[in-house]
Coordinates of C-alpha atoms in Angstrom, one line a residue:
M1 CA -0.3 -0.2 -0.1
E2 CA 1.6 3.0 -0.8
L3 CA 1.5 5.9 1.7
N4 CA 0.1 9.4 1.4
R5 CA 2.9 12.6 2.9
K6 CA 1.8 12.3 6.1
Q7 CA 1.6 9.0 6.9
F8 CA 6.3 9.3 5.3
E9 CA 6.3 11.6 7.7
I10 CA 6.1 10.3 10.3
L11 CA 7.0 7.6 9.9
K12 CA 10.5 9.3 8.6
I13 CA 10.3 10.4 11.7
M14 CA 10.4 7.2 14.0
T15 CA 12.7 5.2 12.2
E16 CA 15.4 8.3 13.4
S17 CA 13.5 9.1 16.7
K18 CA 13.1 6.1 18.1
S19 CA 10.3 7.6 22.0
A20 CA 9.6 10.6 20.3
T21 CA 6.3 12.1 21.6
Q22 CA 3.1 13.4 19.4
R23 CA 4.7 16.9 20.5
E24 CA 8.2 16.1 19.1
L25 CA 6.5 14.3 16.0
Q26 CA 3.9 18.0 15.4
E27 CA 7.6 19.9 15.4
L28 CA 9.7 17.4 13.2
A29 CA 7.3 17.1 11.0
G30 CA 5.5 20.7 10.8
M31 CA 2.5 19.6 11.3
S32 CA -0.8 20.5 13.8
L33 CA -1.1 18.2 16.2
G34 CA -5.1 17.2 14.7
S35 CA -2.7 16.0 12.0
V36 CA -0.8 14.0 14.1
N37 CA -2.6 12.8 15.8
R38 CA -5.6 11.8 12.6
V39 CA -2.8 10.6 10.9
L40 CA -1.3 8.6 14.3
K41 CA -4.2 6.8 14.3
E42 CA -4.0 6.3 10.8
L43 CA -0.4 4.2 10.7
Y44 CA -2.3 2.3 14.5
A45 CA -4.9 1.3 12.7
L46 CA -2.4 -0.3 9.1
G47 CA -0.6 -1.7 11.7
Y48 CA 2.6 0.1 10.3
A49 CA 2.9 1.7 14.0
E50 CA 2.3 0.7 17.9
N51 CA 2.5 2.6 21.4
G52 CA 4.5 5.5 19.4
A53 CA 6.5 3.2 17.9
I54 CA 7.1 2.2 14.7
T55 CA 7.0 -1.5 13.3
E56 CA 8.2 -4.9 11.2
H57 CA 5.0 -3.4 8.6
G58 CA 6.3 -0.1 9.2
I59 CA 9.8 -0.6 8.0
A60 CA 8.6 -3.0 5.2
A61 CA 6.2 0.3 4.0
L62 CA 8.8 2.3 3.5
E63 CA 10.7 0.4 2.2
P64 CA 10.1 1.6 -1.7
Y65 CA 10.7 5.1 -0.1
R66 CA 14.6 3.8 0.2
V67 CA 17.6 5.3 -1.5
K68 CA 19.5 2.5 -2.7
R69 CA 22.2 4.7 -3.9
A70 CA 24.7 7.3 -4.2
V71 CA 26.1 8.5 -8.1
F72 CA 28.8 11.2 -8.1
I73 CA 29.1 13.3 -11.0
A74 CA 33.6 13.5 -10.6
A75 CA 34.9 13.6 -13.7
G76 CA 35.8 17.0 -14.5
F77 CA 39.0 19.2 -14.7
G78 CA 37.9 21.8 -12.8
S79 CA 39.1 24.2 -14.7
R80 CA 38.3 27.1 -12.3
L81 CA 40.6 25.6 -9.5
V82 CA 43.6 26.1 -11.0
P83 CA 46.7 25.6 -9.7
V84 CA 45.1 23.2 -6.7
T85 CA 43.8 20.9 -10.2
L86 CA 46.5 20.5 -11.9
N87 CA 48.1 17.0 -10.2
T88 CA 44.6 16.9 -8.0
P89 CA 40.9 16.2 -8.6
K90 CA 38.7 18.6 -7.1
P91 CA 36.6 16.5 -5.4
L92 CA 40.1 15.1 -3.5
V93 CA 41.0 18.3 -3.2
R94 CA 41.4 19.0 1.2
V95 CA 39.7 21.8 2.9
G96 CA 40.6 22.7 6.2
G97 CA 42.4 19.0 6.0
V98 CA 39.8 17.0 4.6
R99 CA 38.5 15.8 0.9
I100 CA 35.9 17.4 -1.0
I101 CA 34.6 14.6 -1.8
D102 CA 34.8 13.2 1.9
T103 CA 32.3 15.2 3.9
L104 CA 28.9 14.4 0.7
L105 CA 30.4 9.5 1.2
D106 CA 30.3 10.4 4.8
A107 CA 26.9 11.7 5.1
V108 CA 25.8 9.1 2.3
V109 CA 27.9 6.5 5.0
A110 CA 25.6 7.7 7.7
A111 CA 22.5 7.4 6.2
G112 CA 23.0 3.3 5.7
I113 CA 23.5 3.7 1.5
T114 CA 26.3 0.6 0.9
E115 CA 26.0 1.4 -2.6
I116 CA 27.6 4.4 -4.0
Y117 CA 29.4 4.1 -8.1
I118 CA 31.3 8.2 -9.2
V119 CA 31.6 8.5 -12.4
R120 CA 35.4 9.6 -12.8
G121 CA 37.9 10.7 -15.7
Y122 CA 40.7 13.9 -15.2
L123 CA 43.6 12.0 -12.9
S124 CA 41.2 8.5 -12.8
E125 CA 43.6 7.0 -10.6
Q126 CA 43.8 9.5 -8.1
F127 CA 40.3 8.1 -6.3
D128 CA 41.5 4.5 -6.3
Q129 CA 43.1 6.4 -3.0
L130 CA 39.6 6.4 -0.8
L131 CA 38.9 3.1 -1.3
Y132 CA 41.3 2.8 2.4
K133 CA 38.0 4.9 3.7
Y134 CA 35.5 3.6 1.3
P135 CA 35.9 0.1 0.4
M136 CA 32.5 -0.4 -0.6
L137 CA 32.3 2.6 -3.2
K138 CA 32.8 0.9 -7.7
F139 CA 34.5 3.3 -10.2
I140 CA 32.7 3.9 -13.6
E141 CA 34.6 5.4 -16.2
N142 CA 33.8 7.9 -18.8
P143 CA 36.2 8.4 -21.6
A144 CA 34.4 11.2 -23.0
Y145 CA 35.0 13.0 -19.3
N146 CA 37.9 15.8 -21.1
E147 CA 35.2 16.2 -25.1
A148 CA 31.8 16.7 -23.2
N149 CA 30.3 18.4 -20.2
N150 CA 29.0 16.1 -17.4
I151 CA 25.7 14.3 -19.2
S152 CA 28.5 12.1 -20.4
S153 CA 29.0 11.4 -16.3
A154 CA 25.2 11.4 -16.4
M155 CA 26.0 9.0 -19.6
C156 CA 27.8 6.8 -18.1
A157 CA 25.8 6.0 -15.1
R158 CA 21.5 6.3 -16.5
Y159 CA 21.1 2.8 -16.4
L160 CA 21.5 3.6 -12.1
L161 CA 19.3 7.2 -10.9
S162 CA 16.6 5.0 -10.2
N163 CA 15.8 6.0 -5.8
A164 CA 19.1 7.4 -6.0
Y165 CA 20.8 10.3 -5.5
V166 CA 22.9 11.7 -7.9
F167 CA 26.1 14.6 -6.3
E168 CA 28.1 17.0 -7.7
A169 CA 31.7 15.9 -6.5
D170 CA 32.9 19.4 -6.0
L171 CA 30.8 20.6 -2.9
V172 CA 31.3 21.0 0.7
L173 CA 28.9 19.8 2.3
S174 CA 28.7 21.0 6.6
K175 CA 24.4 19.7 7.3
Q176 CA 25.4 15.3 7.3
S177 CA 21.2 15.5 8.3
L178 CA 20.4 15.8 4.6
I179 CA 21.6 13.5 3.5
E180 CA 18.4 11.2 4.5
R181 CA 18.1 7.7 4.2
Y182 CA 14.2 8.2 3.0
Q183 CA 12.8 10.4 0.4
Y184 CA 9.1 10.8 -0.7
S185 CA 10.0 12.2 -4.4
S186 CA 11.9 13.3 -6.6
N187 CA 13.7 16.1 -5.1
F188 CA 16.5 19.1 -6.1
L189 CA 18.1 21.3 -3.6
G190 CA 17.8 24.9 -2.9
F191 CA 18.1 27.6 -0.8
K192 CA 15.8 30.9 -1.3
V193 CA 17.7 33.9 -2.6
Q194 CA 16.1 37.1 -3.6
R195 CA 19.1 37.2 -6.5
T196 CA 21.5 35.6 -8.1
D197 CA 23.4 35.1 -10.8
D198 CA 24.3 31.8 -10.7
W199 CA 21.5 28.7 -11.6
C200 CA 18.7 28.5 -9.8
F201 CA 15.1 27.5 -9.6
K202 CA 11.4 29.1 -10.1
V203 CA 8.6 27.4 -7.7
K204 CA 5.3 26.6 -7.5
D205 CA 3.7 25.2 -4.4
G206 CA 7.2 23.1 -4.3
I207 CA 7.3 22.0 -7.5
I208 CA 10.0 23.4 -9.7
T209 CA 8.4 25.3 -12.2
E210 CA 12.2 26.9 -14.4
Q211 CA 15.9 25.7 -14.1
K212 CA 17.6 29.0 -15.4
V213 CA 21.1 31.3 -14.7
G214 CA 20.3 34.3 -12.5
G215 CA 17.0 35.2 -11.0
I216 CA 14.8 37.1 -8.2
D217 CA 13.1 35.2 -5.4
C218 CA 13.5 31.5 -6.7
Y219 CA 16.3 29.4 -5.4
Q220 CA 19.7 28.7 -5.7
E221 CA 20.4 25.3 -7.4
V222 CA 22.5 23.1 -4.9
G223 CA 24.2 20.4 -6.8
I224 CA 22.6 17.1 -4.6
S225 CA 19.4 15.1 -6.5
Y226 CA 16.9 12.3 -5.4
W227 CA 15.2 10.6 -8.5
N228 CA 12.5 8.5 -6.9
E229 CA 11.5 4.4 -9.4
S230 CA 10.0 6.0 -11.9
D231 CA 11.9 9.0 -13.2
G232 CA 14.9 7.2 -12.8
H233 CA 13.9 4.9 -15.2
K234 CA 12.8 7.9 -17.1
L235 CA 16.6 9.1 -17.3
S236 CA 17.8 7.1 -18.5
E237 CA 16.1 7.4 -22.1
H238 CA 16.2 10.7 -21.7
I239 CA 19.4 11.4 -20.8
A240 CA 20.7 9.0 -23.8
S241 CA 18.2 11.2 -26.3
A242 CA 19.2 14.3 -24.9
Y243 CA 22.9 13.6 -25.4
A244 CA 21.9 12.5 -29.2
M245 CA 20.4 15.3 -29.7
P246 CA 23.1 18.3 -32.2
G247 CA 24.7 19.9 -29.4
G248 CA 23.5 17.1 -26.3
K249 CA 27.3 17.0 -25.4
E250 CA 27.2 20.2 -24.3
R251 CA 24.6 20.2 -22.0
Y252 CA 24.7 20.0 -18.1
W253 CA 23.0 16.7 -17.5
D254 CA 20.4 18.3 -14.8
Q255 CA 18.8 20.4 -18.1
V256 CA 17.2 16.6 -19.5
P257 CA 15.3 16.4 -16.6
M258 CA 14.4 20.2 -15.8
L259 CA 14.9 22.1 -19.1
V260 CA 14.6 19.5 -22.0
F261 CA 12.2 16.8 -20.4
K262 CA 10.6 19.0 -17.9
N263 CA 7.3 18.4 -19.4
D264 CA 8.0 14.3 -18.0
Y265 CA 8.8 15.0 -14.7
K266 CA 7.4 16.9 -11.4
V267 CA 10.0 17.7 -9.5
E268 CA 10.0 19.0 -5.9
I269 CA 12.5 21.8 -4.5
R270 CA 14.0 20.3 -0.8
E271 CA 14.7 23.9 1.3
C272 CA 18.0 23.5 2.7
A273 CA 19.8 27.2 4.2
K274 CA 22.6 28.9 2.5
G275 CA 25.5 27.6 4.6
D276 CA 24.9 24.0 4.6
V277 CA 26.8 22.8 1.2
V278 CA 29.3 24.9 -0.2
E279 CA 30.2 24.6 -3.6
I280 CA 34.3 26.1 -4.8
D281 CA 34.1 27.5 -7.5
T282 CA 37.1 29.5 -7.6
F283 CA 40.6 29.1 -6.4
R284 CA 39.9 33.0 -4.3
E285 CA 36.9 30.8 -2.5
L286 CA 39.0 27.8 -1.5
K287 CA 41.3 30.4 0.2
A288 CA 38.5 31.9 1.7
L289 CA 37.9 28.9 2.6
D290 CA 40.6 27.6 4.2
S291 CA 43.8 30.2 4.4
T292 CA 46.5 27.5 4.0
Y293 CA 45.9 27.3 0.1
D294 CA 47.2 31.5 0.3
V295 CA 50.2 32.0 -0.1

């Protein structure tokens, strides 16, 4: 039986807070106390919860919403971070002594996701060092990383995108809890801004309606997304179709569901705070975060 959104939220919280009171459920779920009471009665009747705790049947009901894998787009050169990236792939650059990609991988592992893929290209052998800390990693080679945009990495991993997080691998994640074990629907992370010159989303009723560069009163795009089972299957076909189009190799992978085939997807915005995830685009930004590079 498919869960409705409120049932899902309460059950998810129960997996994280084993003995949450109704008042705590209200705060964590962002619902009224009346809604929490109503949803709890529904879950008790279904056998998904009992005495304020999730049951084995409840865990089974959440299973279709469990994130099964994580895919990292990590093949690029990182030209704007020269000279650091002349000898090191951008995701392996250290900030405060920690590799950029480790901030993401640690969160994925903490969420209990063990099927993890990294699409690599530039200086690909250097990613092998990650295996000492993360032996479960699997690598996918992108032979076209130097002649196409990151859609070429999505091409290499297009059959792995169902029930999956997709990460740009050059993000410094400071709020680990953003990477959750369960997700209800396909979504993109973003934070509210009054104005931006970067990639952003226009949103209506929680659904992304437009992706563009630069905007006012919008959500700045963060390169972390989740794709449910059905959308993941569509992506596998749509990425290949977009890649074969004239100029397709020059596209960013996320333009496939957000622009090229936007009418086939209903993607939610998942709001975060501006400082939760930081993309280091330039050497100047790297120096601002880590003074050891300011030499």
